[in-house]
XYZ file of C-alpha atoms in Angstrom:
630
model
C 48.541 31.041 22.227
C 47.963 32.605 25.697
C 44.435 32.520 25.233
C 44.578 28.935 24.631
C 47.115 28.661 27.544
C 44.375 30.792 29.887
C 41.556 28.596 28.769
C 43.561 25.806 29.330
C 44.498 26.695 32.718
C 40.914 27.703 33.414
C 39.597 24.350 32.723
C 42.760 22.716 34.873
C 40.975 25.030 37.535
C 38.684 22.056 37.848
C 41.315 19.726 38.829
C 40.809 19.005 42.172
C 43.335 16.753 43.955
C 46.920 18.141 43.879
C 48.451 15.311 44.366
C 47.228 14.178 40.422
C 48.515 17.253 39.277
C 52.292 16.899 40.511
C 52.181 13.470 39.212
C 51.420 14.711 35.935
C 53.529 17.067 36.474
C 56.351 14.821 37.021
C 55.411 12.971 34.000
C 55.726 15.980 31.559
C 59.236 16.450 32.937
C 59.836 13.175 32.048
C 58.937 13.646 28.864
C 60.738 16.902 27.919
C 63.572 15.369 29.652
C 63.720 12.344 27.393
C 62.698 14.655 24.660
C 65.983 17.026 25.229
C 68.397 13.807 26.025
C 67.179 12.503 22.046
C 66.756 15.442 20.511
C 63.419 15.470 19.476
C 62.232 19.547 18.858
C 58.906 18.224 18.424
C 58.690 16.169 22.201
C 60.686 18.680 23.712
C 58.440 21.700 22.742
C 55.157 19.657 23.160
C 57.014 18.582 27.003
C 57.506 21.745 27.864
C 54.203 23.335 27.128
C 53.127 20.236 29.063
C 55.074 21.273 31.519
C 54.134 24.911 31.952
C 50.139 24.287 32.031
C 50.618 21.827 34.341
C 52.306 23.611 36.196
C 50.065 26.574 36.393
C 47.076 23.753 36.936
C 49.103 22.908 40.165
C 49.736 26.457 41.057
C 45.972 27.398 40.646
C 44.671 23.915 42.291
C 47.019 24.451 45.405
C 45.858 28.145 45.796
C 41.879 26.579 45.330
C 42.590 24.284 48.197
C 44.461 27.223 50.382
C 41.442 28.931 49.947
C 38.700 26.514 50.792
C 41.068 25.694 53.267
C 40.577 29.316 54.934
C 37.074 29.360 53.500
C 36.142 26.395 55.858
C 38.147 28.205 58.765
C 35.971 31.360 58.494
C 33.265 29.445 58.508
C 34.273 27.699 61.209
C 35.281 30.348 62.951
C 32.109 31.748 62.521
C 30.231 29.035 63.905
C 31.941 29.310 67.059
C 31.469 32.717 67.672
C 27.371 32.191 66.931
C 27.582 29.126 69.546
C 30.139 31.144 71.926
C 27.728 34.356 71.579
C 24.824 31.722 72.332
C 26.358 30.096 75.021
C 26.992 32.924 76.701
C 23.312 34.417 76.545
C 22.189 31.475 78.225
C 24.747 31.200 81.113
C 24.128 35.214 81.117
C 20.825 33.826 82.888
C 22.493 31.930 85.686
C 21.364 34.467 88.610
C 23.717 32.918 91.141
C 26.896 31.899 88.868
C 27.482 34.488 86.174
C 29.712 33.932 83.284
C 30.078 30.131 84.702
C 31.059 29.133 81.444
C 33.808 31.551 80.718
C 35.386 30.471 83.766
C 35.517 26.511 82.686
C 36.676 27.611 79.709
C 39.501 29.444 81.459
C 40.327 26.412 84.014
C 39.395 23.576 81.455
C 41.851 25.015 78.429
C 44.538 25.506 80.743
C 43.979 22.312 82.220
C 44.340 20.630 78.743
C 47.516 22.265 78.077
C 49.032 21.413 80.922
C 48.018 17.199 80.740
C 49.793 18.404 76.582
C 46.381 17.236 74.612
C 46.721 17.390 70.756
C 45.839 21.133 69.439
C 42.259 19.117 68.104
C 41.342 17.928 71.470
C 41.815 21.322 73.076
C 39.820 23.414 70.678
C 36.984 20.560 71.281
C 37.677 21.124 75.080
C 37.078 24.911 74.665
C 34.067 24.231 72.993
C 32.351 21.678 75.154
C 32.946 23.981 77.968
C 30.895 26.567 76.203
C 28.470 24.319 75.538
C 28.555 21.723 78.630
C 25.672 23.243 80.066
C 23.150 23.996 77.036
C 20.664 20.896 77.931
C 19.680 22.399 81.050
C 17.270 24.300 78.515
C 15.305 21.673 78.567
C 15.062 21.745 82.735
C 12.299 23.847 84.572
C 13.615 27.289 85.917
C 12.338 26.129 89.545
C 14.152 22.966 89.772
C 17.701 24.750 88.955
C 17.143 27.224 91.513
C 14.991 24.840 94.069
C 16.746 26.298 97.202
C 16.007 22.569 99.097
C 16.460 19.210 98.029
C 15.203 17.801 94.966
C 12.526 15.098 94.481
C 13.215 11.846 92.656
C 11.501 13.200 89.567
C 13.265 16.495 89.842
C 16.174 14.827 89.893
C 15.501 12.571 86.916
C 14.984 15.997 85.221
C 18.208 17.570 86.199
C 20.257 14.370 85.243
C 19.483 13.787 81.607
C 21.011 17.668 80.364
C 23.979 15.896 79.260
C 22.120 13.955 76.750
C 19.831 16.669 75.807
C 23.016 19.039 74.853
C 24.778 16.214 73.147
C 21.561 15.569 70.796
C 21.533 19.387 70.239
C 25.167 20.051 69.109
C 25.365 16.473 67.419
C 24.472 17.924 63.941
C 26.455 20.763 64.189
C 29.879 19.610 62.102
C 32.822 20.421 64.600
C 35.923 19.428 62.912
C 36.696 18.150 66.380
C 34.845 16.158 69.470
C 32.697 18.273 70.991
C 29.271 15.952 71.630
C 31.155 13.208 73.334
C 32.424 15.325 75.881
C 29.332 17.351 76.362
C 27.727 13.934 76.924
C 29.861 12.882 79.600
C 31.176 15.707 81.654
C 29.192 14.088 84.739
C 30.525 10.814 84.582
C 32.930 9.721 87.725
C 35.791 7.983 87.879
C 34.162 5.483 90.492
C 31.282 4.694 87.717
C 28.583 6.322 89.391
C 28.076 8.901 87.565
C 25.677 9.790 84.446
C 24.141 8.966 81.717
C 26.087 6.041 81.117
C 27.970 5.073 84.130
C 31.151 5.038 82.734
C 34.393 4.904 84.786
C 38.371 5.571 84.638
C 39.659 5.466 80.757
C 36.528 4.520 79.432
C 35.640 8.491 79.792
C 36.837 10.627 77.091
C 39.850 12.614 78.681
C 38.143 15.498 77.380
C 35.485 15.013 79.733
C 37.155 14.290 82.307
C 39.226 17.531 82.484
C 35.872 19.231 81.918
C 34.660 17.684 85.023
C 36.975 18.968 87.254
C 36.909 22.639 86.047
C 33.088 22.371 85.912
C 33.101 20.635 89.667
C 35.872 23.481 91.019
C 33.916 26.423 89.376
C 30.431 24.813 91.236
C 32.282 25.146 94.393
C 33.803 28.665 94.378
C 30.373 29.916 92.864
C 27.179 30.160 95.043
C 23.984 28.019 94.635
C 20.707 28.616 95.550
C 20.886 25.844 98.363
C 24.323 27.218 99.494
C 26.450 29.723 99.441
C 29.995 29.884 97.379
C 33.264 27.909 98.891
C 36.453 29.638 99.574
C 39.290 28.095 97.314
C 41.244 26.392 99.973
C 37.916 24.881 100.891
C 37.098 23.859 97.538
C 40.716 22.608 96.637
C 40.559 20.179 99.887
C 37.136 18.832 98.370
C 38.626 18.347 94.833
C 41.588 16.288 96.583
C 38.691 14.573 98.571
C 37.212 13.841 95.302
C 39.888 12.305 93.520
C 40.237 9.070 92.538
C 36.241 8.530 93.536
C 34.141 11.695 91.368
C 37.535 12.805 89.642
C 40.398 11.272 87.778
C 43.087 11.742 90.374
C 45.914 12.274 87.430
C 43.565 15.272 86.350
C 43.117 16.622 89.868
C 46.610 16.277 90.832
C 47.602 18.830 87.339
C 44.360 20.800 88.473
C 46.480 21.861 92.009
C 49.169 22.010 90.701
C 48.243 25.064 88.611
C 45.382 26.486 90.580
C 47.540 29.500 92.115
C 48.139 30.564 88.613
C 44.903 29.931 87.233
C 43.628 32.351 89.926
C 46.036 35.051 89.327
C 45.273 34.976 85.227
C 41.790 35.169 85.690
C 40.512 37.092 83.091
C 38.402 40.100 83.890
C 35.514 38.730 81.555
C 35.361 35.761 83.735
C 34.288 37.349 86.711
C 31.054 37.014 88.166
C 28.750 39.936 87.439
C 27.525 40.121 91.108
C 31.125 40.577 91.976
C 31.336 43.932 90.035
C 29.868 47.114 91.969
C 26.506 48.766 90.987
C 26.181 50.781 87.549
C 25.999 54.609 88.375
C 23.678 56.340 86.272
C 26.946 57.867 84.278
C 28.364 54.669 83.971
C 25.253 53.075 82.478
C 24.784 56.475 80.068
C 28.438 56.088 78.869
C 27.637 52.130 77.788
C 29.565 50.305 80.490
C 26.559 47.760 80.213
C 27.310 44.887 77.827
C 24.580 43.024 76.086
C 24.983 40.121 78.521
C 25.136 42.317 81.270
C 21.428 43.518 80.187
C 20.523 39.829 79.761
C 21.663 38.674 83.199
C 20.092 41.718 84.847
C 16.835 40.992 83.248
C 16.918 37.725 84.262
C 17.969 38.796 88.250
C 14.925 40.966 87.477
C 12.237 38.311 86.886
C 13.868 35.759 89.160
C 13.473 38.356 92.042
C 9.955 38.996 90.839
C 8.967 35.547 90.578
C 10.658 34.751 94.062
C 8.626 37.480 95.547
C 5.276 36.363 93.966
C 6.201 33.120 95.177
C 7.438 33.426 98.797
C 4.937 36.602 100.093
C 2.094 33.825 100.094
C 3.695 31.732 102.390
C 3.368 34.296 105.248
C 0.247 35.669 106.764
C 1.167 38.413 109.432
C 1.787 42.113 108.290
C 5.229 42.314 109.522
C 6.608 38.651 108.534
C 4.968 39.827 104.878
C 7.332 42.845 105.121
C 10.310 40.936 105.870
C 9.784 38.454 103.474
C 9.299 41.402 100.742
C 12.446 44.030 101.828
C 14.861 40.501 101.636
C 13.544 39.809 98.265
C 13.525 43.397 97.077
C 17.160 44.137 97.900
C 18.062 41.986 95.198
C 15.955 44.698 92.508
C 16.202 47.984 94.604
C 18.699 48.518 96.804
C 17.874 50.681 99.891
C 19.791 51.847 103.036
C 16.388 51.608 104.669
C 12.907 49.907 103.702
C 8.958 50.751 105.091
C 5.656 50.456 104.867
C 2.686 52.819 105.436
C -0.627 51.352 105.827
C -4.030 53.420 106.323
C -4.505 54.154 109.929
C -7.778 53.795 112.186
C -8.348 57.708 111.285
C -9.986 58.938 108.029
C -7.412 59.836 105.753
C -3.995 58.697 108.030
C -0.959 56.678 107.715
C 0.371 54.432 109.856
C 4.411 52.948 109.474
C 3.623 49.773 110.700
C 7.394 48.346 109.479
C 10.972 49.606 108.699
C 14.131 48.037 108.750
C 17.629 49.121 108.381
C 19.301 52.766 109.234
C 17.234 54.997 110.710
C 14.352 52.717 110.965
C 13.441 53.606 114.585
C 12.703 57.086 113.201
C 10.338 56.036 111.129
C 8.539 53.317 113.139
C 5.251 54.233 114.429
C 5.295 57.605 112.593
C 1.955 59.035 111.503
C 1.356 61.240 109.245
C -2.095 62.209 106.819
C -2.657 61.984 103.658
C -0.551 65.176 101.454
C 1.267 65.309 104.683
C 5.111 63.767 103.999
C 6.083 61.849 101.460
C 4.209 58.879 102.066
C 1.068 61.460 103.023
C 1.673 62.954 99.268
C 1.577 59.494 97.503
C -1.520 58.474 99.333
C -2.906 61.700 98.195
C -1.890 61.363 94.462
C -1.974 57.831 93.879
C 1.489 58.135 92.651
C 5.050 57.336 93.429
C 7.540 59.700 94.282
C 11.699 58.893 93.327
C 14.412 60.944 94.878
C 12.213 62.896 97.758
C 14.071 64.045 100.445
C 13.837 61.728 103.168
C 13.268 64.614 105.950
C 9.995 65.618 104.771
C 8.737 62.587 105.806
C 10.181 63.556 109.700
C 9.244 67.166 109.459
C 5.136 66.399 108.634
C 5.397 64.355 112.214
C 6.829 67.067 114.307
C 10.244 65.387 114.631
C 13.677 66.899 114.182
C 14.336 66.345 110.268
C 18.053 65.117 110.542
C 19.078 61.515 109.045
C 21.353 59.773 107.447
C 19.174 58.714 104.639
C 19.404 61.269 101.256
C 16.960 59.728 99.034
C 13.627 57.939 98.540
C 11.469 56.362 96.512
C 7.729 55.690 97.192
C 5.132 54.242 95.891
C 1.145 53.244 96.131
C -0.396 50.162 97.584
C -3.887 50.078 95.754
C -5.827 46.669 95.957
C -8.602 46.703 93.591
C -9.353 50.278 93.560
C -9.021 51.046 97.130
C -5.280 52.940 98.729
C -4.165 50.676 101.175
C -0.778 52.280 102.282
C 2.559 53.069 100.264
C 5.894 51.469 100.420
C 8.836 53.519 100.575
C 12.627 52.862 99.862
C 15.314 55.358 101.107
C 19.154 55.664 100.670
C 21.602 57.104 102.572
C 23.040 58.591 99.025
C 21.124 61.114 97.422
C 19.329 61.364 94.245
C 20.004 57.559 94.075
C 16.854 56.046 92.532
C 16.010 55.873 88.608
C 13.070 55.611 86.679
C 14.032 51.721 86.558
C 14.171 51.953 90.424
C 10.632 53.050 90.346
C 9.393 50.371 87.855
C 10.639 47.641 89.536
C 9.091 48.818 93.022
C 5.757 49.719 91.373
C 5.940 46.258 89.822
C 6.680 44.982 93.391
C 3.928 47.155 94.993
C 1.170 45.861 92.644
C 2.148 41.740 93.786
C 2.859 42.895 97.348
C -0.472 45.065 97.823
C -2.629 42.196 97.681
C -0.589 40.069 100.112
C -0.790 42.922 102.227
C -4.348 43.437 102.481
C -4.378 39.571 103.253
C -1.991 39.923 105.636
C -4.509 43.001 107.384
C -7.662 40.996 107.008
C -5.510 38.076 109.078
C -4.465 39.573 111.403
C -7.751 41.393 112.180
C -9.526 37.736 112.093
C -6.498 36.107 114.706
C -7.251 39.141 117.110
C -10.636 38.738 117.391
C -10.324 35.179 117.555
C -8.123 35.615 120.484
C -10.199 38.640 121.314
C -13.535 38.593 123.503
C -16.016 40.972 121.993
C -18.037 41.873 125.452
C -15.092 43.387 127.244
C -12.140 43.244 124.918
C -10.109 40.862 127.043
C -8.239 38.036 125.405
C -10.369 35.134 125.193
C -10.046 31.353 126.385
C -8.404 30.279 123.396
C -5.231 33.247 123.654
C -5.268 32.300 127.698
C -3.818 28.176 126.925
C -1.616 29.271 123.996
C -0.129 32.011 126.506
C -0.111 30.483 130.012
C 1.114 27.057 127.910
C 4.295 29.429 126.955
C 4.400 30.608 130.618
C 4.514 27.512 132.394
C 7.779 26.423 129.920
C 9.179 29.603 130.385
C 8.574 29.308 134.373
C 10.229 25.995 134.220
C 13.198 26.579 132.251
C 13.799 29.662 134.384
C 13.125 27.818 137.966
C 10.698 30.374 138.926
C 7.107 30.506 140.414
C 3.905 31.648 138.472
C 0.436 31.997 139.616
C -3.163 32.405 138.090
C -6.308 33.573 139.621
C -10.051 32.495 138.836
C -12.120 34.790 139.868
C -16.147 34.393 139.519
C -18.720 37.533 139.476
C -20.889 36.872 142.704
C -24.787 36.636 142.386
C -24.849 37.336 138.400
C -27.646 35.446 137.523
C -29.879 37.467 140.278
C -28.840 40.310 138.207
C -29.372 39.159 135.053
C -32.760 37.845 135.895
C -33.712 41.298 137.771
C -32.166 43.742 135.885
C -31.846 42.396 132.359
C -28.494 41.058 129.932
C -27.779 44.576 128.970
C -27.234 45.418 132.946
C -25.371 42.062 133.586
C -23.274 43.202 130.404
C -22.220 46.428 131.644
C -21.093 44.994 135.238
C -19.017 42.299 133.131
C -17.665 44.980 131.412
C -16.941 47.194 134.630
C -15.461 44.183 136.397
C -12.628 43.787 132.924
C -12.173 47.741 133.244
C -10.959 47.442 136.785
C -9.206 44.292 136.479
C -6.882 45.416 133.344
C -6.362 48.754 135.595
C -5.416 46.781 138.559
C -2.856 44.534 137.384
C 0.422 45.011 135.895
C 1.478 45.528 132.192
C 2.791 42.329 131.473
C 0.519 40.261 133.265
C -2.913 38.760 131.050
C -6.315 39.001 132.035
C -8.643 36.772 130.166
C -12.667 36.652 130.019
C -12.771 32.902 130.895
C -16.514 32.046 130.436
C -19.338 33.603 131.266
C -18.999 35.314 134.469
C -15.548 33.739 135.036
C -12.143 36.064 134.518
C -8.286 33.847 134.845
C -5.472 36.287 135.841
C -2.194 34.888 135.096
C 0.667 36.764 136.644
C 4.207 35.738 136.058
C 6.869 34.900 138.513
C 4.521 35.532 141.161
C 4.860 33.217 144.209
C 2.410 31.865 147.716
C 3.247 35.182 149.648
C 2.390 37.662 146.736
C -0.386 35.769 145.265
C -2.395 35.764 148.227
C -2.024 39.543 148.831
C -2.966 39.943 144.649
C -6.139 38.046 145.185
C -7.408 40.267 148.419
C -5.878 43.566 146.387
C -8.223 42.419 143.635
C -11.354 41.359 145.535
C -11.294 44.494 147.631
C -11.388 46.725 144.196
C -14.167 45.257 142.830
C -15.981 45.373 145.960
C -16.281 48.539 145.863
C -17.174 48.874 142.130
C -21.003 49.616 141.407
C -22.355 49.954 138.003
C -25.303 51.933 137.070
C -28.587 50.927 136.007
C -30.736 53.847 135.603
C -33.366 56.115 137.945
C -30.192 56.826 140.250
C -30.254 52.918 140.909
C -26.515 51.361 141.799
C -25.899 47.899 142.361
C -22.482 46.661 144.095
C -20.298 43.919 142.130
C -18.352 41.516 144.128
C -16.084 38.512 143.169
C -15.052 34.894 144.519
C -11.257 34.424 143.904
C -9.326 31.282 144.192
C -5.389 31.274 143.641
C -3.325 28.786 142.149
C 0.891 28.341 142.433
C 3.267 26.419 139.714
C 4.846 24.574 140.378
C 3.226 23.611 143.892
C -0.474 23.104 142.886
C 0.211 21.390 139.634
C 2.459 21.876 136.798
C -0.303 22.212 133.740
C -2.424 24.495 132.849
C -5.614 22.468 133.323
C -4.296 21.030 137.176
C -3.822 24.719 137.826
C -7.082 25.993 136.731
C -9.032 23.304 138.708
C -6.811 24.225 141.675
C -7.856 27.562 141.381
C -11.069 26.995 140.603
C -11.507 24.641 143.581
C -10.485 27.374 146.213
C -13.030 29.884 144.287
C -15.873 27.727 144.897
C -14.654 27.424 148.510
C -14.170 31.398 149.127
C -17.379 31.733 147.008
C -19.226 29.614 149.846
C -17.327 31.450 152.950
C -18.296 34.884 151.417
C -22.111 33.916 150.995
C -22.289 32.410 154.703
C -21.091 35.785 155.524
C -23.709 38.104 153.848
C -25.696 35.536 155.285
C -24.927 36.414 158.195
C -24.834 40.175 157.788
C -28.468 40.448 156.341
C -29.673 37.951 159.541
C -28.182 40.590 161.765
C -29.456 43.315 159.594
């Protein structure tokens, strides 16, 4: 009997709407009821055994369904926490807004129970703000982080990752809205917004609280083309926004709850930049999360591929430097930052660049190679972490003492050649790790090519500028500088002058002693000249035999007394020529005064260069003169 009752109820295990069983049910009390009222033994017993397998068939159905029920909710439940997990590995990436998703999920949920939204619509609101953002897989890496404006096309790009996360989550089975909202969190209330242009009502409310925790979070968090809003700021823009980007009923419950929904922040919802560095201890003892180690190693290759991408755009030595230590904070922090580069001396080091404490120390320093710490990499090829910083002062003869405790250094080698070292210091000590020195030797090998550019032009613009007889600026350095004078003299009110000065009688020497002679009294004549002027003033090798002084705020009075100063030294310069043989050098010198003679460079020189062709003449009518009464 009970195995016929258990193989009964096994097969009513099939049953599968409860709602068929309790009519049955009901039935078979029917039955034994009518059963009992005429006395049939027969009905009554076949009713109630009716009764009690029915009974256990509703009984075993209902605890089938309770179970599926909670089946489907595990399941659920654990496709949410695969999609959360997800979610969060890809906003873990965000270098400038961490955990930007956690923090619309915050504002967005609390949002949606304050506007009371049906327990369905809030656990699709939760979702969608996990997911709001997921499309923007499908957008370039450069174009989110673009620090300028965007293009039309870029644009284009940025504008359909609504649709592209909608088509991705459409198959999954949420047993609430989550696509919808995901599609339209950037439509406005005004209809301007995208993909559809939908306005007011016609936008799922969903959405539409979405957008405003999504548009607040933007604003306290910074961007790559700004930096973050304080929340004052960014609640006056939300209230400037509503009723045109934002539905003003949503705004209006938005402010009204902000002060809590700062308060209950959750910790988890902080960004990661916020939190202070990882001491070694810290990182041994696990503090670092998964998405922590994600994020980082995204910061990591961002920074790397920032650096690769900026250090070309700069061709001087120093703007290279200053380009690299702002991008290399971001990877290896440092109290101070420098670079070594190979000196004119065999086997010598040169800082050519430091920034931040201590950095005059270490400016101009020279050391040789094995000497310091920068002398020791050079020697080794190697880089050095957690030196002590003094080593580097005591190989130059200067007093060790500074506030910097720790370095790292490492190598510059392009193609096989050493072309210097960069070196990071810290004012705390033993601060560097062996991921410190990765990331700078990953640094080093972009940056030492850069560098060596840089070298090579900056050698090329100073000869360009350069003269290569006598080492005097050229023609071409002479307009870019007196161009900058002659603004500076006018913004300031003040006089300058310039001087062209001709060597007298060159050709005769040329033609009777030879080029190499006429050379060495050209370069006599820039020897005294750079001697005889003052430190700030510019002596160029104009052309040919021609020199241009340019001497700043220097008036009439002083000018004139320059020129004679200047035409008496050379007078009495000789240069040698051989067999005991001197010959006497002399120069023609005519003056020029901004802004009385002419307020350009070329009205000045032709001034000048007028009154040196006219003292030219006087001073041959006088040796003239001197030979006739010779």
């Amino acid at each position: 009997m009970h195995a016929s009752l258990d193989r009964l109820g096994r097969q009513s295990h099939s049953v599968r709407s409860p709602e068929l069983v309790f009519i049955a049910l009901v039935t078979a009390v029917a039955v034994a009821a009518f059963a009992l009222t005429h006395s049939s033994t027969w009905l009554l017993g076949a009713g109630l055994v009716a009764v009690y397998l029915l009974a256990r068939a509703h009984g075993i159905t209902l605890r089938r369904v309770e179970e599926e029920r909670r089946d489907a909710l595990q399941m659920s439940e654990l496709h949410l926490a695969t999609i959360e997990a997800l979610a969060l590995a890809i906003d873990a990436k965000d270098h400038t807004a961490q955990h930007h998703v956690r923090r619309v999920q915050f504002f967005a949920a609390r949002l949606g129970t304050e506007l009371a939204v049906s327990e369905a619509e809030l656990a699709g609101i939760r979702t969608a703000a996990l997911l709001h953002d997921v499309g923007k897989l499908a957008v370039p890496e450069h174009i989110l982080t673009k620090p300028g404006p965007l293009t039309a096309e870029e644009w284009r790009k940025v504008r359909s990752h609504p649709q592209v996360g909608a088509e991705i989550i459409a198959a999954i089975p949420f047993p609430f809205p989550v696509a919808p909202l995901v599609l339209s969190h950037h439509e406005r209330w005004d209809g301007m917004g995208y993909p559809s242009g939908l306005k007011h009502e016609q936008i799922p409310l969903g959405a539409r609280i979405l957008a405003v925790a999504d548009y607040y979070d933007s604003l306290i968090s910074p961007r790559s083309y700004r930096p973050a809003m304080g929340q004052d700021t960014a609640a006056d823009v939300l209230r400037h926004e509503s009723g045109k980007a934002l539905d003003p009923n949503v705004v209006g419950a938005f402010l009204k709850i902000l002060p809590a929904l700062q308060a209950d922040l959750p910790d988890s919802a902080h960004d990661l930049s916020d939190r202070p560095a990882m001491t070694p201890e810290e990182s041994a003892a696990g503090r670092s999360t998964v998405l922590d180690d994600i994020a980082l190693a995204h910061r990591e290759m961002y920074a790397l591929y920032e650096i690769a991408q900026s250090m070309g755009t700069s061709l001087g030595v120093r703007d290279t430097m200053t380009l690299i230590a702002s991008k290399l904070a971001a990877l290896v922090p440092f109290s101070t930052c420098a670079l070594f580069l190979s000196g004119s001396a065999p086997e010598s080091l040169q800082c050519q660049f430091a920034t931040g404490v201590d950095a005059e120390l270490l400016t101009g320093l020279s050391t040789r190679h094995g000497h310091g710490l920068a002398g020791w990499v050079a020697r080794n090829k190697r880089s050095i972490v957690n030196a002590r910083p003094g080593t580097e002062l005591e190989a130059a003869g200067l007093d060790p003492r500074t506030a910097l405790q720790s370095a790292l250094v490492c190598p510059l080698v392009f193609g096989q050649h050493l072309i210097g070292a960069i070196a990071v210091y810290h004012t705390d000590a033993s601060f560097y790790r062996d991921d410190h020195r990765r990331l700078l030797e990953r640094v080093s090998e972009q940056a030492a090519a850069v560098i060596h550019n840089a070298i090579v032009f900056e050698r090329t613009q100073q000869d360009s500028l350069t003269d290569p007889l006598t080492g005097l600026p050229n023609t071409r350095f002479m307009f870019t500088h007196l161009t900058r004078e002659l603004a500076r003299a006018d913004r300031h009110k003040v006089e300058l002058s310039l001087l062209v000065m001709d060597v007298d009688e060159f050709k005769d020497i040329n033609d009777t002693y030879g080029h190499r002679v006429g050379d060495r009294a050209l370069r006599e004549v820039a020897r005294v000249l750079r001697a005889a002027i003052r430190p700030y003033d510019v002596c160029v090798r104009y052309a040919g035999d021609e020199f241009v002084v340019v001497l700043s705020g220097c008036g009439s009075d002083e000018v004139e007394e320059k020129r004679r100063e200047l035409q008496d030294v050379i007078d009495s310069t000789v240069v040698d020529v051989g067999g005991g043989v001197l010959i006497p050098i002399s120069v023609s010198i005519g003056a020029a005064v901004f802004p009385h003679d002419g307020d350009t460079s070329e009205a000045l020189i032709a001034r000048a260069d007028s009154r040196m062709y006219a003292d030219k003449g006087v001073r041959k009518r006088s040796r003239v003169e001197n030979q006739s009464i010779a």
